[in-house]
PDB file of C-alpha atoms in Angstrom:
ATOM      1  CA  LEU Z   1    -185.232-231.880 -24.696  1.00  0.00           C
ATOM      2  CA  GLY Z   2    -183.555-229.406 -23.064  1.00  0.00           C
ATOM      3  CA  GLY Z   3    -179.862-229.981 -21.958  1.00  0.00           C
ATOM      4  CA  ILE Z   4    -178.780-231.948 -24.942  1.00  0.00           C
ATOM      5  CA  VAL Z   5    -175.260-230.579 -25.845  1.00  0.00           C
ATOM      6  CA  PRO Z   6    -174.532-229.419 -29.157  1.00  0.00           C
ATOM      7  CA  HIS Z   7    -171.959-232.497 -29.694  1.00  0.00           C
ATOM      8  CA  SER Z   8    -174.493-235.223 -28.258  1.00  0.00           C
ATOM      9  CA  ASN Z   9    -175.445-237.827 -30.963  1.00  0.00           C
ATOM     10  CA  PHE Z  10    -178.902-238.240 -28.998  1.00  0.00           C
ATOM     11  CA  ARG Z  11    -180.980-236.083 -31.758  1.00  0.00           C
ATOM     12  CA  MET Z  12    -179.205-237.938 -34.610  1.00  0.00           C
ATOM     13  CA  PRO Z  13    -181.775-240.064 -36.706  1.00  0.00           C
ATOM     14  CA  ILE Z  14    -181.936-243.787 -36.362  1.00  0.00           C
ATOM     15  CA  VAL Z  15    -181.215-245.370 -39.770  1.00  0.00           C
ATOM     16  CA  LYS Z  16    -180.209-248.984 -39.962  1.00  0.00           C
ATOM     17  CA  GLU Z  17    -179.055-251.306 -42.630  1.00  0.00           C
ATOM     18  CA  THR Z  18    -180.651-254.733 -42.922  1.00  0.00           C
ATOM     19  CA  ASN Z  19    -179.801-257.219 -40.675  1.00  0.00           C
ATOM     20  CA  GLN Z  20    -178.109-254.728 -38.532  1.00  0.00           C
ATOM     21  CA  LEU Z  21    -179.264-254.674 -34.554  1.00  0.00           C
ATOM     22  CA  ALA Z  22    -181.282-251.573 -33.722  1.00  0.00           C
ATOM     23  CA  GLY Z  23    -182.643-250.363 -30.463  1.00  0.00           C
ATOM     24  CA  TYR Z  24    -184.685-247.540 -32.294  1.00  0.00           C
ATOM     25  CA  ALA Z  25    -184.485-245.338 -29.105  1.00  0.00           C
ATOM     26  CA  ARG Z  26    -181.540-243.528 -27.671  1.00  0.00           C
ATOM     27  CA  GLY Z  27    -182.186-244.133 -24.089  1.00  0.00           C
ATOM     28  CA  PRO Z  28    -180.152-247.093 -22.071  1.00  0.00           C
ATOM     29  CA  GLY Z  29    -182.075-250.199 -22.043  1.00  0.00           C
ATOM     30  CA  GLN Z  30    -184.850-249.115 -24.538  1.00  0.00           C
ATOM     31  CA  ALA Z  31    -184.037-251.965 -27.087  1.00  0.00           C
ATOM     32  CA  SER Z  32    -186.178-254.838 -27.076  1.00  0.00           C
ATOM     33  CA  ALA Z  33    -185.362-258.140 -24.942  1.00  0.00           C
ATOM     34  CA  GLU Z  34    -184.431-259.900 -27.901  1.00  0.00           C
ATOM     35  CA  VAL Z  35    -181.786-256.827 -29.294  1.00  0.00           C
ATOM     36  CA  GLN Z  36    -180.712-256.815 -25.834  1.00  0.00           C
ATOM     37  CA  ARG Z  37    -179.890-260.647 -25.692  1.00  0.00           C
ATOM     38  CA  GLN Z  38    -177.977-260.329 -29.133  1.00  0.00           C
ATOM     39  CA  VAL Z  39    -175.654-257.547 -27.868  1.00  0.00           C
ATOM     40  CA  MET Z  40    -174.887-259.815 -24.900  1.00  0.00           C
ATOM     41  CA  GLN Z  41    -173.997-262.626 -26.978  1.00  0.00           C
ATOM     42  CA  LYS Z  42    -171.839-260.766 -29.285  1.00  0.00           C
ATOM     43  CA  ILE Z  43    -170.141-259.059 -26.314  1.00  0.00           C
ATOM     44  CA  ALA Z  44    -169.364-262.486 -25.396  1.00  0.00           C
ATOM     45  CA  GLU Z  45    -168.420-263.882 -28.781  1.00  0.00           C
ATOM     46  CA  TYR Z  46    -166.116-260.881 -29.416  1.00  0.00           C
ATOM     47  CA  SER Z  47    -164.206-261.068 -26.192  1.00  0.00           C
ATOM     48  CA  SER Z  48    -163.929-264.962 -26.150  1.00  0.00           C
ATOM     49  CA  HIS Z  49    -160.324-264.253 -26.064  1.00  0.00           C
ATOM     50  CA  LEU Z  50    -160.853-263.047 -22.769  1.00  0.00           C
ATOM     51  CA  LYS Z  51    -161.242-264.636 -19.139  1.00  0.00           C
ATOM     52  CA  ILE Z  52    -164.669-265.017 -17.829  1.00  0.00           C
ATOM     53  CA  GLU Z  53    -164.115-262.413 -15.438  1.00  0.00           C
ATOM     54  CA  ASP Z  54    -163.140-259.881 -17.880  1.00  0.00           C
ATOM     55  CA  GLN Z  55    -165.980-260.871 -20.193  1.00  0.00           C
ATOM     56  CA  ALA Z  56    -168.329-260.613 -17.089  1.00  0.00           C
ATOM     57  CA  LEU Z  57    -166.696-257.124 -16.447  1.00  0.00           C
ATOM     58  CA  LEU Z  58    -167.486-256.252 -20.348  1.00  0.00           C
ATOM     59  CA  LEU Z  59    -170.892-257.183 -20.070  1.00  0.00           C
ATOM     60  CA  SER Z  60    -171.389-255.129 -17.059  1.00  0.00           C
ATOM     61  CA  ILE Z  61    -169.983-251.975 -18.597  1.00  0.00           C
ATOM     62  CA  ALA Z  62    -172.355-252.481 -21.340  1.00  0.00           C
ATOM     63  CA  LYS Z  63    -175.585-252.882 -19.331  1.00  0.00           C
ATOM     64  CA  LEU Z  64    -174.290-249.630 -17.325  1.00  0.00           C
ATOM     65  CA  GLU Z  65    -173.417-247.761 -20.091  1.00  0.00           C
ATOM     66  CA  SER Z  66    -176.313-248.313 -22.474  1.00  0.00           C
ATOM     67  CA  GLY Z  67    -178.323-251.148 -21.212  1.00  0.00           C
ATOM     68  CA  PHE Z  68    -177.400-253.116 -24.354  1.00  0.00           C
ATOM     69  CA  ASN Z  69    -179.102-250.655 -26.482  1.00  0.00           C
ATOM     70  CA  PRO Z  70    -176.881-250.027 -29.655  1.00  0.00           C
ATOM     71  CA  ASP Z  71    -178.846-246.904 -30.490  1.00  0.00           C
ATOM     72  CA  ALA Z  72    -178.020-245.431 -26.926  1.00  0.00           C
ATOM     73  CA  ALA Z  73    -176.797-241.846 -26.931  1.00  0.00           C
ATOM     74  CA  ALA Z  74    -175.876-239.615 -24.090  1.00  0.00           C
ATOM     75  CA  ILE Z  75    -177.261-236.025 -23.734  1.00  0.00           C
ATOM     76  CA  THR Z  76    -174.258-234.516 -22.071  1.00  0.00           C
ATOM     77  CA  SER Z  77    -171.943-235.653 -24.504  1.00  0.00           C
ATOM     78  CA  SER Z  78    -170.750-237.740 -27.675  1.00  0.00           C
ATOM     79  CA  ALA Z  79    -171.021-241.110 -25.779  1.00  0.00           C
ATOM     80  CA  SER Z  80    -172.772-243.190 -28.107  1.00  0.00           C
ATOM     81  CA  GLY Z  81    -173.602-247.134 -28.849  1.00  0.00           C
ATOM     82  CA  VAL Z  82    -173.255-250.253 -26.766  1.00  0.00           C
ATOM     83  CA  PHE Z  83    -170.216-249.269 -24.926  1.00  0.00           C
ATOM     84  CA  GLN Z  84    -170.939-245.244 -25.062  1.00  0.00           C
ATOM     85  CA  LEU Z  85    -167.510-244.326 -26.754  1.00  0.00           C
ATOM     86  CA  ILE Z  86    -166.956-240.496 -27.141  1.00  0.00           C
ATOM     87  CA  GLU Z  87    -166.186-239.194 -30.598  1.00  0.00           C
ATOM     88  CA  ARG Z  88    -162.452-238.853 -29.883  1.00  0.00           C
ATOM     89  CA  THR Z  89    -162.011-242.271 -28.298  1.00  0.00           C
ATOM     90  CA  ALA Z  90    -164.051-244.025 -31.102  1.00  0.00           C
ATOM     91  CA  ALA Z  91    -161.988-242.294 -33.744  1.00  0.00           C
ATOM     92  CA  ASN Z  92    -158.681-243.288 -31.927  1.00  0.00           C
ATOM     93  CA  LEU Z  93    -160.191-246.912 -31.915  1.00  0.00           C
ATOM     94  CA  GLY Z  94    -160.585-246.558 -35.811  1.00  0.00           C
ATOM     95  CA  LEU Z  95    -164.447-246.061 -35.360  1.00  0.00           C
ATOM     96  CA  SER Z  96    -165.743-243.145 -37.210  1.00  0.00           C
ATOM     97  CA  GLN Z  97    -169.058-241.408 -36.123  1.00  0.00           C
ATOM     98  CA  SER Z  98    -170.779-242.393 -38.916  1.00  0.00           C
ATOM     99  CA  LYS Z  99    -170.765-246.072 -37.914  1.00  0.00           C
ATOM    100  CA  ILE Z 100    -170.851-245.316 -33.915  1.00  0.00           C
ATOM    101  CA  PHE Z 101    -174.339-246.927 -33.809  1.00  0.00           C
ATOM    102  CA  ASN Z 102    -173.136-250.091 -35.859  1.00  0.00           C
ATOM    103  CA  ALA Z 103    -173.701-252.823 -32.951  1.00  0.00           C
ATOM    104  CA  ASP Z 104    -170.974-254.824 -34.117  1.00  0.00           C
ATOM    105  CA  LEU Z 105    -168.363-252.043 -34.816  1.00  0.00           C
ATOM    106  CA  ASN Z 106    -169.459-250.313 -31.389  1.00  0.00           C
ATOM    107  CA  ILE Z 107    -168.623-253.846 -29.479  1.00  0.00           C
ATOM    108  CA  GLN Z 108    -165.437-254.704 -31.337  1.00  0.00           C
ATOM    109  CA  ALA Z 109    -164.045-251.047 -30.814  1.00  0.00           C
ATOM    110  CA  GLY Z 110    -165.304-251.485 -26.894  1.00  0.00           C
ATOM    111  CA  ILE Z 111    -163.426-254.450 -26.514  1.00  0.00           C
ATOM    112  CA  LYS Z 112    -160.221-253.174 -28.297  1.00  0.00           C
ATOM    113  CA  LEU Z 113    -160.266-250.268 -25.830  1.00  0.00           C
ATOM    114  CA  PHE Z 114    -160.837-253.007 -22.760  1.00  0.00           C
ATOM    115  CA  ASP Z 115    -158.043-254.588 -24.369  1.00  0.00           C
ATOM    116  CA  GLN Z 116    -155.553-251.757 -24.221  1.00  0.00           C
ATOM    117  CA  ASN Z 117    -156.719-250.566 -20.763  1.00  0.00           C
ATOM    118  CA  LEU Z 118    -155.872-254.286 -19.681  1.00  0.00           C
ATOM    119  CA  ALA Z 119    -152.344-253.550 -21.013  1.00  0.00           C
ATOM    120  CA  LEU Z 120    -152.343-250.522 -19.232  1.00  0.00           C
ATOM    121  CA  ILE Z 121    -153.253-252.198 -15.724  1.00  0.00           C
ATOM    122  CA  LYS Z 122    -150.434-254.667 -16.470  1.00  0.00           C
ATOM    123  CA  ASP Z 123    -147.996-251.912 -16.906  1.00  0.00           C
ATOM    124  CA  LYS Z 124    -149.250-249.364 -14.623  1.00  0.00           C
ATOM    125  CA  TYR Z 125    -151.278-251.246 -11.844  1.00  0.00           C
ATOM    126  CA  SER Z 126    -150.030-254.636 -12.055  1.00  0.00           C
ATOM    127  CA  MET Z 127    -150.395-255.082  -8.213  1.00  0.00           C
ATOM    128  CA  LEU Z 128    -154.296-254.970  -8.751  1.00  0.00           C
ATOM    129  CA  SER Z 129    -156.466-257.804  -8.495  1.00  0.00           C
ATOM    130  CA  GLY Z 130    -160.103-258.752  -7.978  1.00  0.00           C
ATOM    131  CA  THR Z 131    -162.612-255.936  -7.502  1.00  0.00           C
ATOM    132  CA  ASP Z 132    -159.735-253.436  -7.145  1.00  0.00           C
ATOM    133  CA  ARG Z 133    -158.708-254.780 -10.825  1.00  0.00           C
ATOM    134  CA  SER Z 134    -162.327-254.461 -12.020  1.00  0.00           C
ATOM    135  CA  VAL Z 135    -162.867-250.756 -10.411  1.00  0.00           C
ATOM    136  CA  ILE Z 136    -160.066-249.526 -12.095  1.00  0.00           C
ATOM    137  CA  LEU Z 137    -160.807-251.255 -15.369  1.00  0.00           C
ATOM    138  CA  TYR Z 138    -164.257-249.417 -15.253  1.00  0.00           C
ATOM    139  CA  ALA Z 139    -162.923-246.148 -14.329  1.00  0.00           C
ATOM    140  CA  LEU Z 140    -160.443-246.258 -17.350  1.00  0.00           C
ATOM    141  CA  HIS Z 141    -163.299-246.955 -19.639  1.00  0.00           C
ATOM    142  CA  HIS Z 142    -165.374-243.967 -18.053  1.00  0.00           C
ATOM    143  CA  ASP Z 143    -162.288-241.560 -17.280  1.00  0.00           C
ATOM    144  CA  GLY Z 144    -159.715-242.626 -19.658  1.00  0.00           C
ATOM    145  CA  PRO Z 145    -156.296-242.501 -18.310  1.00  0.00           C
ATOM    146  CA  SER Z 146    -156.752-239.354 -16.141  1.00  0.00           C
ATOM    147  CA  LEU Z 147    -159.214-241.281 -13.726  1.00  0.00           C
ATOM    148  CA  GLY Z 148    -160.624-238.061 -12.680  1.00  0.00           C
ATOM    149  CA  TYR Z 149    -164.160-238.132 -13.640  1.00  0.00           C
ATOM    150  CA  GLY Z 150    -165.707-240.160 -11.039  1.00  0.00           C
ATOM    151  CA  GLY Z 151    -165.507-243.479 -12.632  1.00  0.00           C
ATOM    152  CA  GLU Z 152    -164.219-245.774  -9.158  1.00  0.00           C
ATOM    153  CA  GLN Z 153    -167.188-244.506  -7.391  1.00  0.00           C
ATOM    154  CA  ILE Z 154    -169.498-245.265 -10.229  1.00  0.00           C
ATOM    155  CA  ALA Z 155    -167.857-248.770 -10.671  1.00  0.00           C
ATOM    156  CA  LYS Z 156    -168.106-249.794  -6.830  1.00  0.00           C
ATOM    157  CA  GLN Z 157    -171.761-248.507  -6.832  1.00  0.00           C
ATOM    158  CA  ARG Z 158    -173.101-249.988 -10.057  1.00  0.00           C
ATOM    159  CA  ILE Z 159    -170.462-252.432 -11.910  1.00  0.00           C
ATOM    160  CA  LEU Z 160    -169.312-254.560  -8.994  1.00  0.00           C
ATOM    161  CA  PRO Z 161    -172.906-255.525  -8.074  1.00  0.00           C
ATOM    162  CA  GLU Z 162    -173.543-257.251 -11.838  1.00  0.00           C
ATOM    163  CA  LEU Z 163    -170.127-258.862 -12.173  1.00  0.00           C
ATOM    164  CA  SER Z 164    -171.317-262.382 -10.205  1.00  0.00           C
ATOM    165  CA  LYS Z 165    -174.330-262.439 -12.217  1.00  0.00           C
ATOM    166  CA  PHE Z 166    -172.835-262.151 -15.435  1.00  0.00           C
ATOM    167  CA  ARG Z 167    -169.832-264.273 -14.333  1.00  0.00           C
ATOM    168  CA  LEU Z 168    -172.462-267.034 -13.346  1.00  0.00           C
ATOM    169  CA  ALA Z 169    -174.182-266.889 -16.590  1.00  0.00           C
ATOM    170  CA  LEU Z 170    -170.962-267.079 -18.573  1.00  0.00           C
ATOM    171  CA  GLU Z 171    -169.855-270.160 -16.639  1.00  0.00           C
ATOM    172  CA  LYS Z 172    -173.371-271.955 -17.467  1.00  0.00           C
ATOM    173  CA  ASP Z 173    -172.509-271.169 -20.966  1.00  0.00           C
ATOM    174  CA  SER Z 174    -175.665-268.669 -20.998  1.00  0.00           C
ATOM    175  CA  TYR Z 175    -173.960-266.468 -24.199  1.00  0.00           C
ATOM    176  CA  CYS Z 176    -172.278-269.828 -25.743  1.00  0.00           C
ATOM    177  CA  TYR Z 177    -168.714-268.148 -26.091  1.00  0.00           C
ATOM    178  CA  ARG Z 178    -165.921-268.648 -23.176  1.00  0.00           C
ATOM    179  CA  ALA Z 179    -162.557-267.878 -22.995  1.00  0.00           C
ATOM    180  CA  PRO Z 180    -160.311-271.184 -23.442  1.00  0.00           C
TER     181      PRO Z 180
END
């Protein structure tokens, strides 16, 4: 495979511990339907402290980033796992590269990052609401605080169309976990 940067985890062997979710492939969406369903349930469970619209946004982010594949890895960066966390971001969230493909730990770190981005939104972008808020939240996930890597455009094109579907599923209790 040409074009794989040296710091990518794409060529890393897929090794799983017993009872750990596995996609057994590095491409987005290449996990089985059952694994994808379980990843969605875990995201909803671990984000149950959030409002439904934020849970829906997390599901939309994970769908875009990895297709709910815990073993997904980018070829152009170190982005890995369900939330495609790059090495530096993962380390800042307490997630080591040796555990980057652990679905539970990657999801928890992704939600921790989301919580940090929510705090940033409240502090720096408090005037935002609705879709504008969702766009910036995704851009913060994708770009980091610089907002300089196209995350806003990606959110408008690929995140916003998914939000209502996931919100409806959460409202119908499809994932069994809802914020109080």
